[in-house]
Amino acid sequence: GLRSGKLGEQCEAVVRFPRLFQKYPFPILINSAFLKLADVFRVGNNFLRLCVLKVTQQSEKHLEKILNVDEFVKRVFSVIHSNDPVARAITLRMLGSMASIIPERKNAHHSIRQSLDSHDNVEVEAAIFAAANFSAQSKDFAAGICNKISEMIQGLATPVDLKLKLIPILQHMHHDASLASSSRQLLQQLVTSYPSTKMVIVTLHTFTLLAASSLVDIPKQIQLLLQYLKNDPRKAVKRLAIQDLKLLANKTPHTWSRENIQALCESALHTPYDSLKLGMLSVLSTLSGTIAIKQYFSSAAGTTATTARSFDLVKLAQECCYHNNPGIAAHGVRILTNISASCQEKDLLPLEQDAVFGLEALLVLCSQDDSPGAQATLKITFTCMVKLVKCRPHLSQSVVESLLTQLHSAQDAARILMCHCLAAIAMQLPVLADGMLGDLIDLYKLIGQSATDKKQELLVSLATVIFVSSQKALSSEIKTVIKQQLENASNGWTAYRIARQASRMGNHDMARELYQSLLTEVASEHFYFWLNSLKEFSHAEQCLTGLQEDNYSSALSCIAEALKSYHRGIASLTAASTPLNPLSFQCGFVKLRIDLLQAFSQLICTCNSLKTSPPPAIATTIAMTSGNDLQRCGRISNQACMKHSMEEFRSLAARYGDLYQSSFDADSATLRNVELQQQSCLLISHAVEALILDPESASFQEYSLNGTAQVESEYERRMMSVFNHVLEEVESLNRKYAPVSYLATCLCNAVIALLKVPLSFQRYFFQKLQSTSIKLALSPSPRNPAEPIAVQNNQQLALKVEGVVQHGSKPGLFRKIQSVCLNVSSVLQSKSGQDYKIPIDNMTNEMEQRVEPHNDYFSTQFLLNFVILGTHNITVESSVIDSNGIVWKTGPKTTIFVKSLEDPYSQQVRLQQQQGQPPSQQQQQRTAYSRF
């Protein structure tokens, strides 16, 4: 390792540090590791120093965990006095990489200033790198170095290539308005004084980055870039202007005025170069999806009564829709789609038609081409199609027909994208009629017989479209075709993916058969149990599809059969879990489903008993006389069962809410699915209360708004339809004061209607696209977890909580962590044997703090009192708050034990009191104040 005498082994040890930091990302290890690296940097040769520099740059987010910053800097900084300019250069780069933790170190500032005057090019370039990093972190350094940088840039002795490296430092001069203003004036002088292409490009880009950071000068910068785009004849400068305009369009679209967009449209209309036109249209298509487009149309509305078609932006988009360059055509169509989606004027019907025709033309053109450029254009086209259909449902039929027509003749890569688009449209709107299934099945047979490299992917995509288009039930013919093609042409992974999609779409019969066929294809025991559990769940849900209204004995037997399969499935699912993959969401979701089915079964039984032993004819009169409305149900056992059912459904709704809160990494469709299950529990508990337990005070206002949300899937559409139907039935019966048998029938029908909608197993049940976990470390912490920490009862324990947020391959895909909420509570576990009175200020500790992670690390401290003698159990629980302010109970929960001991002086006084001796005068004066 580092102690080896061989240079190669030392270098190998150094470059392994970043992996070590990832594995153990806590300050205690990182501090000692960086001190070791600083020693290597101080005594090693330049190659070792270079390795340490690379490690420091790779581990930038761990630098703030260094506890002994002074010692670390002292060891590194000692090399700055070396006679070797390369060693000094590496040290400067090292200091620049550490700028985030030492932004105000004056000795580092002084060394950078000195090195800027060096005669060695390597040292000067290193000083420029360090100056840029320190300028970004320190206001004082930026203010001090600004004049020096401007002198060097304007000095005749400074070579041009060095000036090109110095100019970008000015982008960090945004710490206050005066500094930004002086830097902007300098850049303005440079752009006019040095008209060479390289200087103009670097200066303009620095100008843009400075404006984007300081915010106040963005409108001026947009005008300057548009001016260069229009007047400068050099293509390189025009390209740079377009690139910077794109940056500003993404960052601050609200600062674009109508005049800016108009100027960009005019430039795009008049330019003869396709590459430049493509860039300008890219900026305009970005702006068309933001608030800027509304500003563009509304600011002209008061001046003249123009139609949308007369605007230059619309003319440009219409002109580009059929351009021979597919990229330009795609951006033109995207602009038209965004205008149609965001502007609701009456005269937009022709624009909608233009957008549809343009999309169809692009579809025909690019579906025959499998080049990467054509695929990128197709992705834009299909995104526009889905967006257009979502906001203009009347266009869906023509869009879907054109997709189905092209599906037969397109290349395989394009077919896959088409299938995704068709499935996305059909999930929003039920546009895929049964008449279209024939074409899809024929195509499925054709693909099964072909031999292309995209065949497996295409089989999955096309099967998904078939499932979406026939979500109510798959005919035996379709099942046979799919299974035949899978047997002939596919591997096990393809069959599993198709089965997964069938489970998601509610085609449980098909899914069960596919899972059954895969059971013998897997090598791992865990995979076997996983597939077996999926097969049992699919079988259970298939049992529920045979439910019929008004046939309650059949319903009870179906639910009992489903519960048998679910219990077998949960046993397999538990066997499939491993310590690395505990399947906690899956187990929680299935257990809730089992409890929900049992609750439904119990409610049907209770309703049946109400019918077999109905209340007497005078039950209503008895209820009114006694003031107990439950008397309407007749026997006391029925009353208790109904009340128990209502409480059970409310408890299930609360548990679904807990499952929702613990699923931070779940996609939105999965969360919506959990929410629908929760709403179904609340609906039944509300129906029981409104019909039987408390009909007088039942309110329907809070439940009637659920249907207003945007429906994202067929499953959600059907569930919302059932919710609304049940609510209407309950409300009408509630007003009529109907007999109890009618009320029981209504409840049973509501249960059967909910169970008849096939359950959808969403993506998170099978696949985790985002992974987020928190690792906590407490100090002080005992060597042995069962061993308590000793604390005297007259002292407070300072508990330090440190944590690291760990991410998977796609951090922040669905939601990001804004802050971490830490809750610390203590419970007295066992009291000491002595029984005497002690003044108690606070018996328990209950504290909460919110901390914002920086570079995925956070730390905070709590002061805890332990006045009562004995063993206390301290629990630290973390939860996460996302960028929308929603709290997620992600965990983890950590526990330590503290033993509160009596302080020696109090113990001595107590013993003397027990023996009947008064405490000595000297001991009485021993207080906290006697020492001062």
Short mmCIF file of C-alpha atoms in Angstrom, two decimals, residues 42-467:
data_model
loop_
_atom_site.label_atom_id
_atom_site.label_comp_id
_atom_site.label_asym_id
_atom_site.label_seq_id
_atom_site.Cartn_x
_atom_site.Cartn_y
_atom_site.Cartn_z
CA ARG A 42 4.11 16.39 0.74
CA VAL A 43 6.88 13.78 0.54
CA GLY A 44 6.13 11.99 -2.76
CA ASN A 45 7.27 12.73 -6.31
CA ASN A 46 5.25 14.64 -8.91
CA PHE A 47 3.57 11.54 -10.31
CA LEU A 48 2.26 10.60 -6.85
CA ARG A 49 1.12 14.20 -6.37
CA LEU A 50 -0.74 14.02 -9.67
CA CYS A 51 -2.50 10.84 -8.47
CA VAL A 52 -3.49 12.54 -5.19
CA LEU A 53 -4.78 15.53 -7.20
CA LYS A 54 -6.96 13.24 -9.35
CA VAL A 55 -8.33 11.49 -6.24
CA THR A 56 -9.16 14.87 -4.66
CA GLN A 57 -10.97 16.02 -7.81
CA GLN A 58 -12.94 12.75 -8.05
CA SER A 59 -13.90 12.95 -4.34
CA GLU A 60 -14.91 16.61 -4.35
CA LYS A 61 -18.22 15.96 -2.59
CA HIS A 62 -16.41 14.30 0.36
CA LEU A 63 -14.02 17.23 1.00
CA GLU A 64 -16.30 18.97 3.49
CA LYS A 65 -16.14 15.87 5.73
CA ILE A 66 -12.45 16.59 6.45
CA LEU A 67 -12.34 17.52 10.15
CA ASN A 68 -8.68 18.68 10.42
CA VAL A 69 -8.78 21.14 7.51
CA ASP A 70 -5.86 23.23 8.87
CA GLU A 71 -3.57 20.23 9.15
CA PHE A 72 -4.58 18.98 5.69
CA VAL A 73 -3.94 22.37 4.06
CA LYS A 74 -0.63 22.83 5.93
CA ARG A 75 0.76 19.56 4.56
CA VAL A 76 -0.36 20.30 0.99
CA PHE A 77 0.66 23.96 1.06
CA SER A 78 4.24 23.20 2.09
CA VAL A 79 4.95 22.06 -1.51
CA ILE A 80 4.16 25.57 -2.90
CA HIS A 81 7.66 26.67 -1.78
CA SER A 82 9.34 24.01 -3.95
CA ASN A 83 11.89 25.02 -6.59
CA ASP A 84 10.15 22.72 -9.09
CA PRO A 85 7.56 24.70 -11.13
CA VAL A 86 5.65 21.46 -11.93
CA ALA A 87 5.32 20.66 -8.20
CA ARG A 88 4.08 24.22 -7.61
CA ALA A 89 1.61 23.86 -10.50
CA ILE A 90 0.19 20.60 -9.09
CA THR A 91 -0.10 22.27 -5.66
CA LEU A 92 -2.02 25.19 -7.18
CA ARG A 93 -4.40 22.79 -8.90
CA MET A 94 -4.75 20.94 -5.59
CA LEU A 95 -5.63 24.20 -3.81
CA GLY A 96 -8.09 25.07 -6.58
CA SER A 97 -9.78 21.66 -6.18
CA MET A 98 -10.08 22.33 -2.41
CA ALA A 99 -11.53 25.84 -2.89
CA SER A 100 -14.94 24.78 -1.54
CA ILE A 101 -13.48 24.10 1.95
CA ILE A 102 -10.82 26.86 2.06
CA PRO A 103 -12.43 29.77 0.16
CA GLU A 104 -10.99 32.52 2.40
CA ARG A 105 -7.41 31.27 3.00
CA LYS A 106 -5.27 34.37 2.39
CA ASN A 107 -2.02 32.43 1.90
CA ALA A 108 -3.69 30.46 -0.93
CA HIS A 109 -4.99 33.72 -2.48
CA HIS A 110 -1.49 35.25 -2.30
CA SER A 111 0.15 32.19 -3.90
CA ILE A 112 -2.32 32.25 -6.82
CA ARG A 113 -1.67 35.98 -7.41
CA GLN A 114 2.09 35.38 -7.36
CA SER A 115 1.92 32.41 -9.72
CA LEU A 116 -0.09 34.39 -12.28
CA ASP A 117 3.14 36.41 -12.81
CA SER A 118 5.29 33.29 -13.21
CA HIS A 119 7.41 32.78 -16.33
CA ASP A 120 6.53 29.09 -16.48
CA ASN A 121 3.49 28.33 -18.63
CA VAL A 122 2.49 25.19 -16.66
CA GLU A 123 2.43 27.18 -13.40
CA VAL A 124 0.45 30.05 -14.94
CA GLU A 125 -2.19 27.67 -16.34
CA ALA A 126 -2.48 26.00 -12.92
CA ALA A 127 -2.86 29.45 -11.32
CA ILE A 128 -5.67 30.29 -13.81
CA PHE A 129 -7.45 27.04 -12.88
CA ALA A 130 -7.12 27.83 -9.15
CA ALA A 131 -8.20 31.46 -9.70
CA ALA A 132 -11.37 30.32 -11.50
CA ASN A 133 -12.26 27.90 -8.67
CA PHE A 134 -11.58 30.42 -5.89
CA SER A 135 -13.50 33.16 -7.74
CA ALA A 136 -16.56 30.91 -7.82
CA GLN A 137 -16.35 30.32 -4.04
CA SER A 138 -14.99 33.56 -2.52
CA LYS A 139 -16.39 37.06 -2.96
CA ASP A 140 -13.21 38.67 -1.49
CA PHE A 141 -10.91 36.76 -3.83
CA ALA A 142 -13.10 37.57 -6.86
CA ALA A 143 -13.13 41.28 -5.99
CA GLY A 144 -9.34 41.28 -5.41
CA ILE A 145 -8.35 39.33 -8.51
CA CYS A 146 -10.72 41.08 -10.96
CA ASN A 147 -8.40 44.06 -11.61
CA LYS A 148 -5.37 41.78 -11.92
CA ILE A 149 -7.20 39.61 -14.51
CA SER A 150 -8.36 42.66 -16.50
CA GLU A 151 -4.81 44.08 -16.53
CA MET A 152 -3.43 40.79 -17.83
CA ILE A 153 -6.16 40.48 -20.49
CA GLN A 154 -5.64 44.06 -21.68
CA GLY A 155 -1.81 43.92 -21.38
CA LEU A 156 0.10 43.71 -24.63
CA ALA A 157 2.67 41.34 -23.14
CA THR A 158 0.06 38.61 -22.48
CA PRO A 159 -0.11 36.08 -25.33
CA VAL A 160 -3.50 35.60 -27.03
CA ASP A 161 -3.82 31.93 -26.04
CA LEU A 162 -3.34 32.95 -22.37
CA LYS A 163 -5.98 35.68 -22.75
CA LEU A 164 -8.40 33.04 -24.05
CA LYS A 165 -7.81 31.06 -20.84
CA LEU A 166 -8.11 34.13 -18.57
CA ILE A 167 -11.41 35.45 -19.97
CA PRO A 168 -13.61 32.58 -18.64
CA ILE A 169 -12.62 33.53 -15.04
CA LEU A 170 -14.88 36.60 -15.44
CA GLN A 171 -18.00 34.39 -15.50
CA HIS A 172 -17.61 33.97 -11.71
CA MET A 173 -17.66 37.74 -10.98
CA HIS A 174 -21.34 37.73 -9.98
CA HIS A 175 -21.06 38.04 -6.18
CA ASP A 176 -22.36 41.62 -6.18
CA ALA A 177 -23.84 44.10 -8.69
CA SER A 178 -20.79 46.41 -8.98
CA LEU A 179 -18.38 43.51 -9.63
CA ALA A 180 -20.73 42.04 -12.26
CA SER A 181 -21.13 45.46 -13.88
CA SER A 182 -17.36 46.10 -14.11
CA SER A 183 -16.79 42.59 -15.54
CA ARG A 184 -19.56 43.19 -18.09
CA GLN A 185 -17.94 46.50 -19.18
CA LEU A 186 -14.58 44.74 -19.60
CA LEU A 187 -16.18 41.98 -21.70
CA GLN A 188 -17.95 44.64 -23.80
CA GLN A 189 -14.59 46.31 -24.52
CA LEU A 190 -12.98 42.97 -25.36
CA VAL A 191 -15.70 41.94 -27.79
CA THR A 192 -15.19 45.17 -29.77
CA SER A 193 -11.38 45.42 -29.36
CA TYR A 194 -10.59 41.83 -30.36
CA PRO A 195 -12.81 40.89 -33.32
CA SER A 196 -11.01 37.57 -34.07
CA THR A 197 -13.31 34.53 -34.14
CA LYS A 198 -11.81 32.72 -31.13
CA MET A 199 -11.84 35.86 -28.94
CA VAL A 200 -15.43 36.73 -29.87
CA ILE A 201 -16.61 33.16 -29.17
CA VAL A 202 -14.92 32.91 -25.75
CA THR A 203 -15.95 36.44 -24.73
CA LEU A 204 -19.59 36.03 -25.79
CA HIS A 205 -19.90 32.71 -24.00
CA THR A 206 -18.38 34.16 -20.81
CA PHE A 207 -20.76 37.12 -21.21
CA THR A 208 -23.73 34.71 -21.33
CA LEU A 209 -22.64 32.66 -18.31
CA LEU A 210 -22.05 35.87 -16.29
CA ALA A 211 -25.52 37.18 -17.24
CA ALA A 212 -27.16 33.82 -16.40
CA SER A 213 -25.56 33.86 -12.92
CA SER A 214 -26.15 37.55 -12.11
CA LEU A 215 -29.73 37.43 -13.60
CA VAL A 216 -30.17 41.21 -14.03
CA ASP A 217 -28.56 41.49 -17.47
CA ILE A 218 -30.27 38.57 -19.24
CA PRO A 219 -32.56 40.73 -21.52
CA LYS A 220 -29.51 42.78 -22.64
CA GLN A 221 -27.56 39.58 -23.28
CA ILE A 222 -30.40 38.11 -25.39
CA GLN A 223 -30.39 41.30 -27.51
CA LEU A 224 -26.59 41.18 -27.90
CA LEU A 225 -26.65 37.53 -29.01
CA LEU A 226 -29.50 38.20 -31.46
CA GLN A 227 -27.51 41.14 -32.85
CA TYR A 228 -24.46 38.90 -33.47
CA LEU A 229 -26.71 36.20 -34.93
CA LYS A 230 -28.16 38.70 -37.39
CA ASN A 231 -25.14 40.84 -38.31
CA ASP A 232 -21.99 38.73 -37.88
CA PRO A 233 -21.23 36.83 -41.12
CA ARG A 234 -19.11 34.09 -39.45
CA LYS A 235 -20.90 30.75 -39.03
CA ALA A 236 -18.88 29.83 -35.91
CA VAL A 237 -20.04 33.00 -34.13
CA LYS A 238 -23.63 32.42 -35.24
CA ARG A 239 -23.49 28.85 -33.92
CA LEU A 240 -22.15 30.09 -30.57
CA ALA A 241 -24.92 32.72 -30.39
CA ILE A 242 -27.56 30.01 -31.06
CA GLN A 243 -26.03 27.73 -28.41
CA ASP A 244 -26.10 30.53 -25.80
CA LEU A 245 -29.65 31.54 -26.76
CA LYS A 246 -30.67 27.90 -26.16
CA LEU A 247 -29.05 28.03 -22.73
CA LEU A 248 -30.98 31.21 -21.84
CA ALA A 249 -34.21 29.81 -23.30
CA ASN A 250 -33.92 26.79 -21.00
CA LYS A 251 -32.93 28.78 -17.92
CA THR A 252 -35.03 31.96 -18.13
CA PRO A 253 -37.80 31.71 -20.76
CA HIS A 254 -39.85 34.40 -18.94
CA THR A 255 -37.26 37.08 -19.82
CA TRP A 256 -37.83 36.70 -23.56
CA SER A 257 -39.94 39.53 -24.97
CA ARG A 258 -42.09 39.36 -28.08
CA GLU A 259 -39.46 41.43 -29.96
CA ASN A 260 -36.75 38.87 -29.12
CA ILE A 261 -38.81 35.95 -30.45
CA GLN A 262 -39.79 38.00 -33.52
CA ALA A 263 -36.11 38.81 -34.27
CA LEU A 264 -35.19 35.12 -33.96
CA CYS A 265 -38.06 34.16 -36.30
CA GLU A 266 -36.89 36.69 -38.90
CA SER A 267 -33.31 35.37 -38.73
CA ALA A 268 -34.58 31.79 -39.15
CA LEU A 269 -36.81 32.78 -42.11
CA HIS A 270 -33.95 34.51 -43.95
CA THR A 271 -30.98 32.23 -43.26
CA PRO A 272 -29.91 30.05 -46.25
CA TYR A 273 -28.04 27.52 -44.04
CA ASP A 274 -29.93 24.46 -42.81
CA SER A 275 -27.59 23.89 -39.84
CA LEU A 276 -28.23 27.42 -38.51
CA LYS A 277 -31.97 27.15 -39.20
CA LEU A 278 -32.03 23.89 -37.23
CA GLY A 279 -30.34 25.59 -34.26
CA MET A 280 -32.72 28.59 -34.30
CA LEU A 281 -35.76 26.31 -34.55
CA SER A 282 -34.41 24.30 -31.62
CA VAL A 283 -34.39 27.52 -29.51
CA LEU A 284 -37.90 28.44 -30.72
CA SER A 285 -39.26 24.93 -30.01
CA THR A 286 -37.84 25.16 -26.46
CA LEU A 287 -39.51 28.56 -25.99
CA SER A 288 -42.79 27.31 -27.49
CA GLY A 289 -43.20 24.89 -24.58
CA THR A 290 -42.89 27.66 -21.94
CA ILE A 291 -44.64 30.83 -20.78
CA ALA A 292 -42.81 32.78 -23.52
CA ILE A 293 -45.24 31.53 -26.20
CA LYS A 294 -48.27 32.97 -24.38
CA GLN A 295 -46.39 36.23 -23.99
CA TYR A 296 -45.66 36.24 -27.73
CA PHE A 297 -49.33 35.87 -28.71
CA SER A 298 -50.87 38.00 -25.94
CA SER A 299 -48.59 41.06 -26.31
CA ALA A 300 -49.76 41.56 -29.90
CA ALA A 301 -53.42 40.93 -29.15
CA GLY A 302 -54.11 44.51 -28.02
CA THR A 303 -52.51 46.20 -31.03
CA THR A 304 -54.24 44.60 -34.01
CA ALA A 305 -56.86 41.91 -34.27
CA THR A 306 -54.58 39.38 -35.96
CA THR A 307 -55.21 35.68 -36.24
CA ALA A 308 -52.74 33.13 -34.99
CA ARG A 309 -51.88 32.13 -38.56
CA SER A 310 -50.54 35.58 -39.41
CA PHE A 311 -47.68 35.51 -36.89
CA ASP A 312 -44.14 34.98 -38.18
CA LEU A 313 -43.56 32.12 -35.73
CA VAL A 314 -46.54 30.21 -37.13
CA LYS A 315 -45.49 30.96 -40.73
CA LEU A 316 -41.98 29.71 -39.96
CA ALA A 317 -43.30 26.50 -38.33
CA GLN A 318 -45.68 25.82 -41.25
CA GLU A 319 -42.89 26.43 -43.76
CA CYS A 320 -40.55 24.05 -41.92
CA CYS A 321 -43.09 21.23 -41.36
CA TYR A 322 -42.36 19.72 -44.78
CA HIS A 323 -38.64 20.63 -44.96
CA ASN A 324 -36.36 18.05 -46.56
CA ASN A 325 -34.21 18.01 -43.36
CA PRO A 326 -36.12 15.79 -40.86
CA GLY A 327 -34.63 17.62 -37.84
CA ILE A 328 -35.95 20.98 -39.04
CA ALA A 329 -39.34 19.44 -39.86
CA ALA A 330 -39.52 17.85 -36.38
CA HIS A 331 -38.89 21.20 -34.65
CA GLY A 332 -41.47 22.90 -36.91
CA VAL A 333 -44.10 20.30 -35.95
CA ARG A 334 -43.13 20.59 -32.29
CA ILE A 335 -43.69 24.36 -32.37
CA LEU A 336 -47.16 23.88 -33.93
CA THR A 337 -48.04 21.21 -31.35
CA ASN A 338 -46.96 23.43 -28.44
CA ILE A 339 -48.94 26.38 -29.84
CA SER A 340 -52.05 24.17 -30.21
CA ALA A 341 -51.60 22.80 -26.67
CA SER A 342 -50.96 26.09 -24.86
CA CYS A 343 -53.12 28.61 -26.75
CA GLN A 344 -56.88 28.02 -26.60
CA GLU A 345 -58.03 30.52 -29.28
CA LYS A 346 -60.89 29.58 -31.62
CA ASP A 347 -58.93 30.16 -34.83
CA LEU A 348 -56.43 27.37 -34.04
CA LEU A 349 -58.31 24.58 -35.86
CA PRO A 350 -56.19 25.01 -39.05
CA LEU A 351 -53.02 24.88 -36.90
CA GLU A 352 -54.12 21.58 -35.34
CA GLN A 353 -54.65 20.15 -38.83
CA ASP A 354 -51.25 21.45 -39.95
CA ALA A 355 -49.64 19.78 -36.92
CA VAL A 356 -51.37 16.45 -37.65
CA PHE A 357 -50.41 16.54 -41.35
CA GLY A 358 -46.82 17.44 -40.47
CA LEU A 359 -46.63 14.58 -37.95
CA GLU A 360 -48.01 12.11 -40.48
CA ALA A 361 -45.50 13.26 -43.12
CA LEU A 362 -42.60 12.82 -40.67
CA LEU A 363 -43.92 9.41 -39.68
CA VAL A 364 -43.96 8.21 -43.30
CA LEU A 365 -40.51 9.71 -43.99
CA CYS A 366 -38.63 8.44 -40.91
CA SER A 367 -40.31 5.06 -40.34
CA GLN A 368 -38.45 3.62 -43.36
CA ASP A 369 -35.05 4.76 -42.06
CA ASP A 370 -33.26 3.10 -39.13
CA SER A 371 -30.42 5.64 -38.77
CA PRO A 372 -29.88 7.30 -35.32
CA GLY A 373 -30.98 10.70 -36.71
CA ALA A 374 -34.27 9.28 -37.97
CA GLN A 375 -34.85 7.57 -34.60
CA ALA A 376 -34.29 10.86 -32.74
CA THR A 377 -36.74 12.62 -35.09
CA LEU A 378 -39.31 9.86 -34.56
CA LYS A 379 -39.03 10.26 -30.78
CA ILE A 380 -39.85 13.98 -31.10
CA THR A 381 -42.72 13.11 -33.47
CA PHE A 382 -44.27 10.56 -31.10
CA THR A 383 -43.90 12.87 -28.09
CA CYS A 384 -45.78 15.54 -30.05
CA MET A 385 -48.47 13.02 -31.04
CA VAL A 386 -49.12 11.99 -27.43
CA LYS A 387 -49.19 15.63 -26.30
CA LEU A 388 -51.53 16.70 -29.11
CA VAL A 389 -53.96 13.84 -28.49
CA LYS A 390 -53.95 14.55 -24.75
CA CYS A 391 -55.01 18.19 -25.18
CA ARG A 392 -57.12 17.65 -28.36
CA PRO A 393 -58.89 14.26 -27.94
CA HIS A 394 -60.91 14.70 -31.16
CA LEU A 395 -57.68 14.25 -33.18
CA SER A 396 -56.92 10.83 -31.64
CA GLN A 397 -58.70 8.70 -34.23
CA SER A 398 -56.80 10.03 -37.25
CA VAL A 399 -53.46 9.87 -35.39
CA VAL A 400 -54.02 6.26 -34.32
CA GLU A 401 -55.12 5.20 -37.83
CA SER A 402 -51.99 6.69 -39.40
CA LEU A 403 -49.82 4.87 -36.82
CA LEU A 404 -51.52 1.53 -37.49
CA THR A 405 -51.16 2.01 -41.25
CA GLN A 406 -47.42 2.65 -41.01
CA LEU A 407 -46.86 -0.16 -38.50
CA HIS A 408 -46.89 -2.82 -41.26
CA SER A 409 -44.31 -1.23 -43.55
CA ALA A 410 -41.96 0.43 -41.02
CA GLN A 411 -38.48 -0.67 -39.95
CA ASP A 412 -38.30 -2.68 -36.70
CA ALA A 413 -36.66 0.12 -34.68
CA ALA A 414 -39.45 2.49 -35.76
CA ARG A 415 -42.10 -0.15 -35.02
CA ILE A 416 -40.98 -0.39 -31.39
CA LEU A 417 -41.31 3.39 -30.97
CA MET A 418 -44.72 3.29 -32.71
CA CYS A 419 -45.95 0.62 -30.30
CA HIS A 420 -44.83 2.73 -27.33
CA CYS A 421 -46.69 5.72 -28.79
CA LEU A 422 -49.85 3.67 -29.45
CA ALA A 423 -49.80 2.27 -25.91
CA ALA A 424 -49.32 5.78 -24.42
CA ILE A 425 -52.28 7.16 -26.42
CA ALA A 426 -54.50 4.16 -25.67
CA MET A 427 -53.75 4.41 -21.93
CA GLN A 428 -55.15 7.96 -21.94
CA LEU A 429 -58.06 7.41 -24.32
CA PRO A 430 -59.86 4.17 -25.25
CA VAL A 431 -59.23 4.72 -28.97
CA LEU A 432 -57.99 1.26 -29.97
CA ALA A 433 -61.24 -0.43 -31.01
CA ASP A 434 -61.68 -4.18 -31.29
CA GLY A 435 -61.69 -3.84 -35.08
CA MET A 436 -58.01 -2.90 -34.97
CA LEU A 437 -57.04 -6.06 -33.05
CA GLY A 438 -57.11 -8.19 -36.23
CA ASP A 439 -54.35 -6.11 -37.84
CA LEU A 440 -52.26 -6.23 -34.66
CA ILE A 441 -52.60 -10.02 -34.36
CA ASP A 442 -51.63 -10.52 -38.03
CA LEU A 443 -48.57 -8.36 -37.49
CA TYR A 444 -47.70 -10.32 -34.33
CA LYS A 445 -47.73 -13.57 -36.33
CA LEU A 446 -45.57 -11.96 -39.03
CA ILE A 447 -42.96 -10.72 -36.52
CA GLY A 448 -42.88 -14.11 -34.78
CA GLN A 449 -41.86 -15.74 -38.08
CA SER A 450 -39.23 -13.11 -39.02
CA ALA A 451 -35.57 -13.25 -37.93
CA THR A 452 -34.41 -9.74 -37.00
CA ASP A 453 -32.27 -8.50 -34.14
CA LYS A 454 -35.11 -6.30 -32.79
CA LYS A 455 -37.57 -9.20 -32.77
CA GLN A 456 -37.68 -9.82 -28.99
CA GLU A 457 -38.19 -6.13 -28.16
CA LEU A 458 -40.87 -5.87 -30.83
CA LEU A 459 -42.79 -8.89 -29.48
CA VAL A 460 -42.96 -7.23 -26.04
CA SER A 461 -44.00 -3.81 -27.42
CA LEU A 462 -46.70 -5.24 -29.68
CA ALA A 463 -48.06 -7.52 -26.93
CA THR A 464 -48.36 -4.42 -24.70
CA VAL A 465 -50.44 -2.65 -27.37
CA ILE A 466 -52.68 -5.73 -27.69
CA PHE A 467 -53.18 -5.87 -23.89
#
